[in-house]
mmCIF file of C-alpha atoms in Angstrom:
data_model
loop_
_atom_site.group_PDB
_atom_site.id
_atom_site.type_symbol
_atom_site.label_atom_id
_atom_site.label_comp_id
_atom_site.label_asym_id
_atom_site.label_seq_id
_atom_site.Cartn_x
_atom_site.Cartn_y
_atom_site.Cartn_z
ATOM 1 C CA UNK A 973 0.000 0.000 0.000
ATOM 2 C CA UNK A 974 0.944 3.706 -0.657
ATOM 3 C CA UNK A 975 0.978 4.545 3.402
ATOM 4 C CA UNK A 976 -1.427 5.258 6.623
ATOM 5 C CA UNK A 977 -2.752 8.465 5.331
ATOM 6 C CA UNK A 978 -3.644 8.149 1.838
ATOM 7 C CA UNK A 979 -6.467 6.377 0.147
ATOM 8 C CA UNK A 980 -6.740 6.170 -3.808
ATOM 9 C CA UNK A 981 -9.042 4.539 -6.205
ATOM 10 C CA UNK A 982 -9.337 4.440 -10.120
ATOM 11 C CA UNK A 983 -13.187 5.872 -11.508
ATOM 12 C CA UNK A 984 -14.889 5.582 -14.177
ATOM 13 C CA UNK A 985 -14.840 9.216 -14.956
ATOM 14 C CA UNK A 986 -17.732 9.353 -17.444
ATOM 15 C CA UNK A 987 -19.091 13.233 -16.862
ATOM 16 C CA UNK A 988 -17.662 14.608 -20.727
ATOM 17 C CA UNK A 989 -19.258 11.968 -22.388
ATOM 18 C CA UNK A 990 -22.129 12.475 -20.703
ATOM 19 C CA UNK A 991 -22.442 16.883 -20.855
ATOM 20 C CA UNK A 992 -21.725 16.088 -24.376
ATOM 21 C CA UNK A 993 -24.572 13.970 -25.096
ATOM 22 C CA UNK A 994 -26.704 16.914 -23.577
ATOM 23 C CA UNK A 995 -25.442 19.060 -25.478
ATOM 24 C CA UNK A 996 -25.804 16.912 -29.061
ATOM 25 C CA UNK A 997 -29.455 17.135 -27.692
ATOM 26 C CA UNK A 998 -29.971 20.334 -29.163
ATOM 27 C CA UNK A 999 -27.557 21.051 -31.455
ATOM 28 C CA UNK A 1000 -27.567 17.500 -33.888
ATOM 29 C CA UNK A 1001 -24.992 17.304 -36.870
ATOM 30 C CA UNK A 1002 -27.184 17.901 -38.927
ATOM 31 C CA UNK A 1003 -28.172 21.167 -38.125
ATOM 32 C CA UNK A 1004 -24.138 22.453 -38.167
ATOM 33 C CA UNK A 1005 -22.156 24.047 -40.498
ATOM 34 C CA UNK A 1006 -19.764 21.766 -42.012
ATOM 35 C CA UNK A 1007 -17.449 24.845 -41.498
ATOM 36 C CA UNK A 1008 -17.816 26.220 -37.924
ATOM 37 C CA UNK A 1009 -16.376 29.159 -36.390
ATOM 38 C CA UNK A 1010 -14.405 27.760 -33.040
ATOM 39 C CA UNK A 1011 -15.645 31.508 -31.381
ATOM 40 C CA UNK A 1012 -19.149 30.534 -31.663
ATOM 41 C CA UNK A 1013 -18.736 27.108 -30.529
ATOM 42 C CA UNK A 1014 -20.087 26.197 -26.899
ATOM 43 C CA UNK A 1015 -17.785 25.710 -23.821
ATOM 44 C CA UNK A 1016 -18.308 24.191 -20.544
ATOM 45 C CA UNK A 1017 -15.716 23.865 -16.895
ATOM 46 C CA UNK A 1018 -17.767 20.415 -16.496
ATOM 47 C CA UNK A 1019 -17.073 21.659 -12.619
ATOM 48 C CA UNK A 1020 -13.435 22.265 -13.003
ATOM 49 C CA UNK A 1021 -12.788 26.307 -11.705
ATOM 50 C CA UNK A 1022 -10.466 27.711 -13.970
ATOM 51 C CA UNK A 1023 -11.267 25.594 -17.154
ATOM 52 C CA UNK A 1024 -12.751 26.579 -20.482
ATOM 53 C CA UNK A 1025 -13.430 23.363 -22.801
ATOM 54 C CA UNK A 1026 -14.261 23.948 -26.064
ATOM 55 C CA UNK A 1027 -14.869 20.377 -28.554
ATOM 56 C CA UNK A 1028 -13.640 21.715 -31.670
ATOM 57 C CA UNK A 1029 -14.740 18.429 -33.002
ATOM 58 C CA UNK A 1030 -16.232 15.648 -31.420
ATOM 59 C CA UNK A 1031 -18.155 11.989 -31.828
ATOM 60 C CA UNK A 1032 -21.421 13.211 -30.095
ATOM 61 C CA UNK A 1033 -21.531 16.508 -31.569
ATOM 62 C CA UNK A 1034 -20.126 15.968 -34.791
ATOM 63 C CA UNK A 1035 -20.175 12.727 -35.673
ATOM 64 C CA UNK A 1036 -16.721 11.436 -35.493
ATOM 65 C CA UNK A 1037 -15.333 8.290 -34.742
ATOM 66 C CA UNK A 1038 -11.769 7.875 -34.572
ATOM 67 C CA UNK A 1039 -10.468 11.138 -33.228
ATOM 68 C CA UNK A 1040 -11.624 14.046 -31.246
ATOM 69 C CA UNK A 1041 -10.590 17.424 -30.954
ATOM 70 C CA UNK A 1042 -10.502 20.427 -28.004
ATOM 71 C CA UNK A 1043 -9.897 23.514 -27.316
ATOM 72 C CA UNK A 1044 -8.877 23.710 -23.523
ATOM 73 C CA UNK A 1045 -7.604 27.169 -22.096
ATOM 74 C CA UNK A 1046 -6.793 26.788 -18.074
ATOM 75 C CA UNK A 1047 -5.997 29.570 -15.517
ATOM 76 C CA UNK A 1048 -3.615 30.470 -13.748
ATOM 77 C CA UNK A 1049 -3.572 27.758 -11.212
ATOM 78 C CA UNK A 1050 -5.607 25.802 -12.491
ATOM 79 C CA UNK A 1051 -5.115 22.320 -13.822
ATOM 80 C CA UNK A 1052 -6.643 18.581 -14.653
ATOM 81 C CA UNK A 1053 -7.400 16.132 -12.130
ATOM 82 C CA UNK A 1054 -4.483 13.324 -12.129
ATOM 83 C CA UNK A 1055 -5.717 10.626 -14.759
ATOM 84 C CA UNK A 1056 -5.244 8.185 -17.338
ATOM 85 C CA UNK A 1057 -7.101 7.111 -20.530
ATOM 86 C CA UNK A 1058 -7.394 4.189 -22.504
ATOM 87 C CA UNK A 1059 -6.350 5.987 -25.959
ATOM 88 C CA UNK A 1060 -3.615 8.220 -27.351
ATOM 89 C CA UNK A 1061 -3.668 12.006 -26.525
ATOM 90 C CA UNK A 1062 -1.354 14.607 -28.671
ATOM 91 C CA UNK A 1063 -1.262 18.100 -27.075
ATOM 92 C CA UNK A 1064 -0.491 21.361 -28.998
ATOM 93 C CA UNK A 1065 0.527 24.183 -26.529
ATOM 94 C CA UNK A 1066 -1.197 27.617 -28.438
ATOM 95 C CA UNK A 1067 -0.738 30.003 -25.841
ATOM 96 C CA UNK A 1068 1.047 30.085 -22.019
ATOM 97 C CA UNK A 1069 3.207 27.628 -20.666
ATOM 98 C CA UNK A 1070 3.060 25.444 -17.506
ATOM 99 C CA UNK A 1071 3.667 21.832 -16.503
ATOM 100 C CA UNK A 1072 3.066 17.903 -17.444
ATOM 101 C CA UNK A 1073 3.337 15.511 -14.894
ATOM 102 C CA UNK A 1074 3.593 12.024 -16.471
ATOM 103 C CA UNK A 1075 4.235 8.327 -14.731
ATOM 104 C CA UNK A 1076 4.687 6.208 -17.928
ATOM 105 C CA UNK A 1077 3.387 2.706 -17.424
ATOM 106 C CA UNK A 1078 6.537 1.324 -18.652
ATOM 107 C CA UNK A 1079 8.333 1.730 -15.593
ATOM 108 C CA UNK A 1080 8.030 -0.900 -13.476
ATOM 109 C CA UNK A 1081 8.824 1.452 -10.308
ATOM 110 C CA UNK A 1082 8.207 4.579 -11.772
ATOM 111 C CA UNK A 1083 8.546 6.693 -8.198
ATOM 112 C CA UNK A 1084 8.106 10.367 -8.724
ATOM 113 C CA UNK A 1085 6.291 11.343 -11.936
ATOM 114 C CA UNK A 1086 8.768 12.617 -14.580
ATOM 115 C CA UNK A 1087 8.192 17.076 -14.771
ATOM 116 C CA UNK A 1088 8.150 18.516 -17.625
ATOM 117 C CA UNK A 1089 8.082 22.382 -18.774
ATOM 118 C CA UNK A 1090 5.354 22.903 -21.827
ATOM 119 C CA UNK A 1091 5.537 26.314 -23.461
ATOM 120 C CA UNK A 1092 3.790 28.616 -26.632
ATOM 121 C CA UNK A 1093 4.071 26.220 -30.024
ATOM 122 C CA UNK A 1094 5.491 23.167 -27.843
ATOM 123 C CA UNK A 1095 3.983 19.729 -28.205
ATOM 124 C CA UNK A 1096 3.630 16.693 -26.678
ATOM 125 C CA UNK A 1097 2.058 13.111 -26.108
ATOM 126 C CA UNK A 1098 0.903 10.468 -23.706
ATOM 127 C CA UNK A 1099 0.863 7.229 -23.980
ATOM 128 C CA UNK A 1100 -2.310 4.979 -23.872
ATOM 129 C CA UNK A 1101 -2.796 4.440 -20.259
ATOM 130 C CA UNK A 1102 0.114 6.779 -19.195
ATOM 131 C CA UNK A 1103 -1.170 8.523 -15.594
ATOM 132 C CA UNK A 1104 -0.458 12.035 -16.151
ATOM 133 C CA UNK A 1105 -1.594 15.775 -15.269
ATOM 134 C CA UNK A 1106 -1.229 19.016 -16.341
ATOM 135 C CA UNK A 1107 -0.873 22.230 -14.684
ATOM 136 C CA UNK A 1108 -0.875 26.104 -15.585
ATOM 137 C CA UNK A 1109 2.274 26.825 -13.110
ATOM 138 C CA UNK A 1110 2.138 30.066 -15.063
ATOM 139 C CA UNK A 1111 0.978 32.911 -12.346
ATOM 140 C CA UNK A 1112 0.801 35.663 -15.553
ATOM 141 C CA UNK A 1113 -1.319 33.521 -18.359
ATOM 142 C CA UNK A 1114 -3.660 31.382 -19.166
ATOM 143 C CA UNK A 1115 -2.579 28.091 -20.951
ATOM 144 C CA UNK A 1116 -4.186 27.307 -23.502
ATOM 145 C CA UNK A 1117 -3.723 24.164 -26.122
ATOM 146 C CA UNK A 1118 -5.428 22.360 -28.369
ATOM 147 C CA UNK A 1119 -5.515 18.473 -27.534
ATOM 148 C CA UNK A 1120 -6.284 15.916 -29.540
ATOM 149 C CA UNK A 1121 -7.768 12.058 -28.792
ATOM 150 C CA UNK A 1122 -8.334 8.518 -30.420
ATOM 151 C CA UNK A 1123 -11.119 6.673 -29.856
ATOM 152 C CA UNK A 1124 -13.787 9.057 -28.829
ATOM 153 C CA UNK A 1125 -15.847 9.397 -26.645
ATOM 154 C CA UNK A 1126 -13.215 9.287 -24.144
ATOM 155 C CA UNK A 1127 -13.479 7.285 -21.070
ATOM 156 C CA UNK A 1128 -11.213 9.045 -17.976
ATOM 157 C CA UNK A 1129 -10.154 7.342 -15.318
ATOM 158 C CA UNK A 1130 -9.631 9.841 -12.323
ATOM 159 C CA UNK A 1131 -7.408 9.251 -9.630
ATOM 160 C CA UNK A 1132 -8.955 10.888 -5.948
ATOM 161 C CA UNK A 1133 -7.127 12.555 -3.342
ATOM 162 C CA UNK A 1134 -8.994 11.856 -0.024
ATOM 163 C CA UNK A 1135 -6.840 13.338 2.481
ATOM 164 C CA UNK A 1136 -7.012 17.080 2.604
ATOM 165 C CA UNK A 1137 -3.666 17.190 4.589
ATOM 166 C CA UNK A 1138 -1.827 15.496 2.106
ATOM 167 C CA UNK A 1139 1.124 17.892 0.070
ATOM 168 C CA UNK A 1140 1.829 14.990 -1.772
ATOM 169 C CA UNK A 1141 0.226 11.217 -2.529
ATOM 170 C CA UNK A 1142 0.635 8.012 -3.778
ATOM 171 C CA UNK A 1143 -2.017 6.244 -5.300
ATOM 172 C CA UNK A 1144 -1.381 2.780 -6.652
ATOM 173 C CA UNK A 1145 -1.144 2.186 -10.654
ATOM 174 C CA UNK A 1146 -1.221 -1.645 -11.589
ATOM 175 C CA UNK A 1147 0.535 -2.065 -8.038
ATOM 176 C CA UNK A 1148 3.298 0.632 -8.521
ATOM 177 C CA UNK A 1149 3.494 3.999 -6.652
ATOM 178 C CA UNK A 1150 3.453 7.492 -7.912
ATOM 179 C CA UNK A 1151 3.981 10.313 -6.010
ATOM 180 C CA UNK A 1152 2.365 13.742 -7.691
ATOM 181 C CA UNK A 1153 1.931 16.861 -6.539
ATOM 182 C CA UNK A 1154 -1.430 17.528 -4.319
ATOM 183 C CA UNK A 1155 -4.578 17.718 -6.465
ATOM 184 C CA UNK A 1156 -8.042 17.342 -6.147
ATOM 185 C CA UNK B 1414 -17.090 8.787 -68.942
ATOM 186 C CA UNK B 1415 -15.900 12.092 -68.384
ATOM 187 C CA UNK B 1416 -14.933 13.671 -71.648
ATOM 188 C CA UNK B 1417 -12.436 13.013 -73.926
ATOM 189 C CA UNK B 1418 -9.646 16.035 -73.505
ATOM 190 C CA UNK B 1419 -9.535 14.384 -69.628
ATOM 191 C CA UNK B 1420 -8.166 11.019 -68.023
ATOM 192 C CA UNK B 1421 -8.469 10.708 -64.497
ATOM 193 C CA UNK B 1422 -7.383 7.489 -61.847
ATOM 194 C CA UNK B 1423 -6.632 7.032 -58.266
ATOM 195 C CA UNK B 1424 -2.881 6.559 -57.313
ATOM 196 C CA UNK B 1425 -1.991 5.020 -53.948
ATOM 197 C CA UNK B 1426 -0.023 7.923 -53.032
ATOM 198 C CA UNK B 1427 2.316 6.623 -50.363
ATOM 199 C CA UNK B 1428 5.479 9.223 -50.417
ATOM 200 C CA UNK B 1429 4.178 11.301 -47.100
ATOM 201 C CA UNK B 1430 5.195 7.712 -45.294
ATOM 202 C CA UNK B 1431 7.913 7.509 -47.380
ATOM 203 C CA UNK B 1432 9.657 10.710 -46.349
ATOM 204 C CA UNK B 1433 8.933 9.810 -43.092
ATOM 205 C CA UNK B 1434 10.199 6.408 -42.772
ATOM 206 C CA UNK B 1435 13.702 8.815 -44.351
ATOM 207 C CA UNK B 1436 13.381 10.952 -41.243
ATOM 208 C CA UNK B 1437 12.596 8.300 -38.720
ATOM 209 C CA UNK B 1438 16.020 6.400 -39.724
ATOM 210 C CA UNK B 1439 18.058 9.277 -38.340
ATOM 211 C CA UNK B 1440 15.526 10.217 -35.712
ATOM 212 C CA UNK B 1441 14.104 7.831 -33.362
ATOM 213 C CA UNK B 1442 11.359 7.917 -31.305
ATOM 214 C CA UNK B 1443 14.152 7.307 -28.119
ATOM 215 C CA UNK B 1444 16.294 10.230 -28.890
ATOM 216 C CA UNK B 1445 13.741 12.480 -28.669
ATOM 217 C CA UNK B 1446 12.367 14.478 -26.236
ATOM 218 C CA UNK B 1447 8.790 14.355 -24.784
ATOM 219 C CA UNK B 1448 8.095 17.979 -25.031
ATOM 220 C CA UNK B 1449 9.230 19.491 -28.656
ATOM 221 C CA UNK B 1450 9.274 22.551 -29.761
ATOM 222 C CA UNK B 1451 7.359 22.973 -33.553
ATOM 223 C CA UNK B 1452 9.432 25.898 -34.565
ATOM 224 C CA UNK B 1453 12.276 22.891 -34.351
ATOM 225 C CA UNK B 1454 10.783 20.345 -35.981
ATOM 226 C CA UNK B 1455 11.586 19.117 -39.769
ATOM 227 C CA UNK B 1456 9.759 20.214 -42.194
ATOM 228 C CA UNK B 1457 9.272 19.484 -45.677
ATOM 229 C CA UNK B 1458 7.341 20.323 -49.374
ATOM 230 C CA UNK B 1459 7.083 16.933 -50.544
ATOM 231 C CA UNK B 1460 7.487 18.434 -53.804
ATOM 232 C CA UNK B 1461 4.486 20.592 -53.578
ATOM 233 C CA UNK B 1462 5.728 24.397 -54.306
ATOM 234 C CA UNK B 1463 4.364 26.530 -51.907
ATOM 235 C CA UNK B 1464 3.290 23.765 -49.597
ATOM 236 C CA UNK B 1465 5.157 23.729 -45.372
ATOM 237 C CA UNK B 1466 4.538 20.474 -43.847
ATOM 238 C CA UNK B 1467 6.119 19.489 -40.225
ATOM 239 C CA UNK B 1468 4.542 16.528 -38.712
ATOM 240 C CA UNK B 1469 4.044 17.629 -35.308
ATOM 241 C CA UNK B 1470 3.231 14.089 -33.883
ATOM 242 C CA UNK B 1471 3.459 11.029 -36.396
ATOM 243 C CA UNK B 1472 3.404 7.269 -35.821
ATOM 244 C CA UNK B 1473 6.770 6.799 -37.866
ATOM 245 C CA UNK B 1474 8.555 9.315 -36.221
ATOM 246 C CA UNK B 1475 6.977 9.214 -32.622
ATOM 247 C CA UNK B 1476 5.305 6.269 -32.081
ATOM 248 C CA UNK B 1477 1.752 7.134 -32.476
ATOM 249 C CA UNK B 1478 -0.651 4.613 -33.805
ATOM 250 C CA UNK B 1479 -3.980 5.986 -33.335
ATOM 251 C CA UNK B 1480 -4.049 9.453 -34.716
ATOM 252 C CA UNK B 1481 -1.183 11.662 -36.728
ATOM 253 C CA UNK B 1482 -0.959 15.923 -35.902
ATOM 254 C CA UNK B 1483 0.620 18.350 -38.991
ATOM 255 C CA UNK B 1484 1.119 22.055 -39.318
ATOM 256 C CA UNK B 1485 0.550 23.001 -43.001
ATOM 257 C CA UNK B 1486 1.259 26.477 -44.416
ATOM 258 C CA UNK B 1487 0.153 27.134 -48.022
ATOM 259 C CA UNK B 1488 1.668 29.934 -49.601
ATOM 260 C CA UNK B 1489 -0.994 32.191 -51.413
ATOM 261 C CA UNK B 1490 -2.484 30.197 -54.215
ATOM 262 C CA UNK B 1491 -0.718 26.933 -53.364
ATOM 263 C CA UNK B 1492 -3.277 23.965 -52.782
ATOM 264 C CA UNK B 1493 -3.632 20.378 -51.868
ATOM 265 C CA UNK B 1494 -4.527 17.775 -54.536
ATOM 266 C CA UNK B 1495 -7.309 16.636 -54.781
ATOM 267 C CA UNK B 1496 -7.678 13.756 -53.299
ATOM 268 C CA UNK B 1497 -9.192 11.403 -50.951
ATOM 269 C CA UNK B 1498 -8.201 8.564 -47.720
ATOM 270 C CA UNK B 1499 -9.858 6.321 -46.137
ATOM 271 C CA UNK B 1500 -9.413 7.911 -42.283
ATOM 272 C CA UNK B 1501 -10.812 11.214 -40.802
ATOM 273 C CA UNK B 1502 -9.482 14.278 -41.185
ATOM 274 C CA UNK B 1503 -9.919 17.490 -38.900
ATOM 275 C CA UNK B 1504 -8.562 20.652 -39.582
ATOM 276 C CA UNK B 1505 -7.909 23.777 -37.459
ATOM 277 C CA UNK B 1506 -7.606 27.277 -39.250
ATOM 278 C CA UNK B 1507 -4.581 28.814 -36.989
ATOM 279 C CA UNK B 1508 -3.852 31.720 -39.600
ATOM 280 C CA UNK B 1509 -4.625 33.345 -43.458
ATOM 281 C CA UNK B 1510 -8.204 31.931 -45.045
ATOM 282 C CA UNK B 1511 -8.963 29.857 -47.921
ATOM 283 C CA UNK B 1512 -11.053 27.492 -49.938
ATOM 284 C CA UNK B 1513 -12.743 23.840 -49.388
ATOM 285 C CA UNK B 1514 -13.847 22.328 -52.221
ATOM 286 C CA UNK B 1515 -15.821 18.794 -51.105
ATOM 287 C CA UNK B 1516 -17.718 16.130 -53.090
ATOM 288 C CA UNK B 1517 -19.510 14.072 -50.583
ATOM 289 C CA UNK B 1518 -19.481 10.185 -50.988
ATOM 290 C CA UNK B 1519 -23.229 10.668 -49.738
ATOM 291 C CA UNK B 1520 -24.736 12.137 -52.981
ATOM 292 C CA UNK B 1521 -25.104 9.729 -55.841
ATOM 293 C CA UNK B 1522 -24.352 12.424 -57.887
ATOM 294 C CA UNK B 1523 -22.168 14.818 -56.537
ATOM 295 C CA UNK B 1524 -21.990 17.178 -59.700
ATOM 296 C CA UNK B 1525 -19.772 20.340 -58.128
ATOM 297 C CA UNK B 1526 -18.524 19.703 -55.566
ATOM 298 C CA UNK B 1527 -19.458 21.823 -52.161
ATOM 299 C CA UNK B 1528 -16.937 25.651 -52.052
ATOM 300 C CA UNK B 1529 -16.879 26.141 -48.251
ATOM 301 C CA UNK B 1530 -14.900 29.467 -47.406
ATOM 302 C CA UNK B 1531 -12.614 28.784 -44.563
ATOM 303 C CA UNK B 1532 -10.479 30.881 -42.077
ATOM 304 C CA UNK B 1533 -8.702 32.083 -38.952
ATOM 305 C CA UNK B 1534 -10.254 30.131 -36.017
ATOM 306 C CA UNK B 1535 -12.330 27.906 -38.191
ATOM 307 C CA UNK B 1536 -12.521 24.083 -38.204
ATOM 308 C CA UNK B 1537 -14.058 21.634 -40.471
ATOM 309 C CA UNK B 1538 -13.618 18.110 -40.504
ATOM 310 C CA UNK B 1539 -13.580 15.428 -44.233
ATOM 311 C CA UNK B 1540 -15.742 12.241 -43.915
ATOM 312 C CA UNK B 1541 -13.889 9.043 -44.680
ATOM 313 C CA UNK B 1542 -13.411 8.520 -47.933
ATOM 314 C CA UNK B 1543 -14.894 11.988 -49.356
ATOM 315 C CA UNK B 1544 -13.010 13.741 -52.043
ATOM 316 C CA UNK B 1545 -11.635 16.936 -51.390
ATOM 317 C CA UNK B 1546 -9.064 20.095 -51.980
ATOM 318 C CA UNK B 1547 -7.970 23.062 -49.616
ATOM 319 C CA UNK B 1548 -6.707 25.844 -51.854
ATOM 320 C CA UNK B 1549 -5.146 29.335 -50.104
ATOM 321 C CA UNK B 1550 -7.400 31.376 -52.489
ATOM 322 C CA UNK B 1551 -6.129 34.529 -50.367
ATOM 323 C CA UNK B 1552 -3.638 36.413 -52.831
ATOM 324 C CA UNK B 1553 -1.905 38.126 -49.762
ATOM 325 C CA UNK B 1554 -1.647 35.978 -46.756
ATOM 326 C CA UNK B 1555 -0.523 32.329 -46.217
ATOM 327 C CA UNK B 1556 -2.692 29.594 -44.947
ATOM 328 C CA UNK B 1557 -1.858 27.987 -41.999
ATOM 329 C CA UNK B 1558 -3.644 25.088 -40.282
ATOM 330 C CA UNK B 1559 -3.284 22.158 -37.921
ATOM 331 C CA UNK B 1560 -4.566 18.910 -39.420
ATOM 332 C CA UNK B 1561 -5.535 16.214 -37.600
ATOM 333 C CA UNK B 1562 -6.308 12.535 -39.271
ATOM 334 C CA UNK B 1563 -6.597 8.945 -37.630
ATOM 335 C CA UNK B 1564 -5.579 5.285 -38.777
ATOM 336 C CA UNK B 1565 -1.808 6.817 -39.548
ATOM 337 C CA UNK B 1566 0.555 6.541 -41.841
ATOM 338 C CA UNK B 1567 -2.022 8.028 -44.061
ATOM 339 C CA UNK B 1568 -2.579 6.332 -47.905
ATOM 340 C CA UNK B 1569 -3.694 9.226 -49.781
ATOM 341 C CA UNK B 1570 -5.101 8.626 -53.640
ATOM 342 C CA UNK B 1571 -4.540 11.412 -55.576
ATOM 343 C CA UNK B 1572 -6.485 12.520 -58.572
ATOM 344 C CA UNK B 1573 -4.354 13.456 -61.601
ATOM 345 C CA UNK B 1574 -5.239 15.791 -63.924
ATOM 346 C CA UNK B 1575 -3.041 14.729 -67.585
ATOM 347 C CA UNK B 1576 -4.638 17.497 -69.626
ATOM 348 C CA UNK B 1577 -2.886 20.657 -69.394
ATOM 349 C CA UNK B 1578 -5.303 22.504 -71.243
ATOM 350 C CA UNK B 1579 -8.237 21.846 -69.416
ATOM 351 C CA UNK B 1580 -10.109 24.798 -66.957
ATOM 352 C CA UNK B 1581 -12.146 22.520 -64.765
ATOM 353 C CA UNK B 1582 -11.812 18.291 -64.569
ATOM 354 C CA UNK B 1583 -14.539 16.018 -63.639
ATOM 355 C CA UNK B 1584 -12.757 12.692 -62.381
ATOM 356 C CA UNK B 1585 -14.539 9.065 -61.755
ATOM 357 C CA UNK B 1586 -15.315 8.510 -58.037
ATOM 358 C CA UNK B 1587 -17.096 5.060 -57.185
ATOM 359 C CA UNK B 1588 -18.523 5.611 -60.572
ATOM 360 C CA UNK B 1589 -19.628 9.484 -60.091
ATOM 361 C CA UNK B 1590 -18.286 12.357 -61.420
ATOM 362 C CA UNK B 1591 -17.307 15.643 -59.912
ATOM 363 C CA UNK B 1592 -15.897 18.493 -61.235
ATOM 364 C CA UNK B 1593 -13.197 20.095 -59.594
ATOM 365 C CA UNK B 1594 -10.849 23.669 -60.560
ATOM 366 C CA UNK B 1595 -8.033 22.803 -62.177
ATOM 367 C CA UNK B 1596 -5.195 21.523 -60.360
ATOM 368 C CA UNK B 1597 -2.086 19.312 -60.535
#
C-alpha cells in the first residue's frame, strides 16, 4: 500500500461523455455548419474552476469516430485532475506555458512522476494508459492548447485525493506507486 | 465517362510515409524528447511548391498509432490535390483563409462539388473517404492550419489531372463524377 494516510481509487470518470450527449441534444450534426467558427462554438468547466473546454470536433456533436478534438484554455492555477485514458492524446501548446506531470506505465517502479516544462508552439504526447496531469504553473497567463484524442468518446479514469492534509500522494497504478503533486 | 480532352485514376499515393520512414532512420522515437518545440521540428514540401509540412506528432517518427498531428502552411495560391483517404481528417484554421472544395461520398451524384470558405479560427472536418481540396485562395496571406487525421501513416489517392489545357476536370469517383478547378 501507498501509506497510513492516503487512500486512492481508479473511476470511471464518465461526466464529458455524458455533458456532451446533452449538449448533441440540441444542437444534432445535422443542423451544423460543415465549417464552424471555433468563437461561436459552446464551452463548458464540467465543474473544473479555472477551465474553459471547447470540442472543436467531437463523436457526439459531430459525428466522429476515430479522433476528437478540443480547445482547452486553463488559468492560472488551475489544472486537470491526475488521470489516465485508454487511448492516445497529442497536445499542442497555443498560448502560455506550464507543466506535465507524467508516470509512464513502462516503468516498473516509476517513483516520482517525470516534470516537464510545456511552453507557446510546444507539443507533446501520452501514452495509452500513461497517468499524467497538467498544470498552468504560469501565475501571468492562461494556458491554452489544443488536444487531440483517439477513440472518442473518451473514457477518464480519475485518480482521488482523499486526504485534505496530504502535500503529496501516492495512489497505486497496476501495483506501482506514484507520487504527484497535491490535487483534487 | 468524363470527356475526352480528360483522363483521371486514383494513385496510392504513399510518399508522405515515405519521407517519413527517411526521417525516422536518423531520428528515433528514443532520442527524442517528450516535449518538442514545432518551430524545431523538420519540415518538408514533398514536392508541392508553396506547400510547409512538419509533422508535429506522427506514428513513424513518434510512435503514435492511433491518430497523426501536422502544421501546413500554403503559400498564397498553393493547394492540396485533390484527393481522398480512407481515415478522418480534422482541420484547425490557426492563420490566413482559404477554400474547401468537397464532393460528398453521400450524394449519388455529386456534380460540383461543395466551395466552403474557410479561415482564422475555423474548423471543419472530411468524412472518410470523401473527395476533397484546400486551396489558399487569399492572394496576400498564407494559410496555416493544424490537421488532424486517424488510422496513420495516411494512404492518400490522388487525382491526376493529364490534360494541361483543361479549366475545370470532372474525375470518376465510385462511378460518379465531380468536377473540380483545375489543379495538378
Amino acid at each position: 500500500m501507498t501509506g497510513p494516510c492516503f487512500i486512492s481509487f481508479f473511476l470511471l470518470f464518465n461526466l464529458l461523455p455524458f455533458f456532451q450527449t446533452l449538449e448533441a441534444s440540441h444542437c444534432s450534426i445535422k443542423g451544423l455548419p460543415l465549417v464552424r467558427n471555433i468563437a461561436d462554438l459552446p464551452q463548458d468547466n464540467y465543474g473544473r474552476g479555472g477551465l474553459s473546454h471547447i470540442t472543436v470536433a467531437g463523436s457526439l456533436l459531430h459525428g466522429l469516430k476515430e479522433v476528437e478534438v478540443w480547445l482547452q484554455t486553463f488559468a492560472p492555477g488551475s489544472r486537470t485532475p491526475i488521470h489516465r485514458h485508454s487511448c492516445e492524446e497529442v497536445f499542442v501548446v497555443l498560448k502560455g506555458s506550464g507543466t506535465l506531470y507524467l508516470a509512464s506505465s513502462s516503468n516498473k517502479y516509476p517513483g516520482k512522476p517525470e516534470e516537464h516544462f510545456i511552453f507557446s508552439n510546444s507539443t507533446f504526447h501520452i501514452p495509452v494508459n500513461d497517468v499524467h496531469q497538467v498544470w498552468n504553473t504560469n501565475e501571468h497567463e492562461d494556458l491554452q492548447m489544443l488536444v487531440i484524442i483517439s477513440r472518442p468518446p473518451i473514457k477518464v479514469y480519475v485518480i482521488f485525493l482523499l486526504s485534505r492534509f496530504a502535500s503529496t500522494f501516492s495512489p497505486l497504478v497496476d501495483g506501482c506507486p506514484f507520487v504527484f503533486p497535491l490535487s483534487s
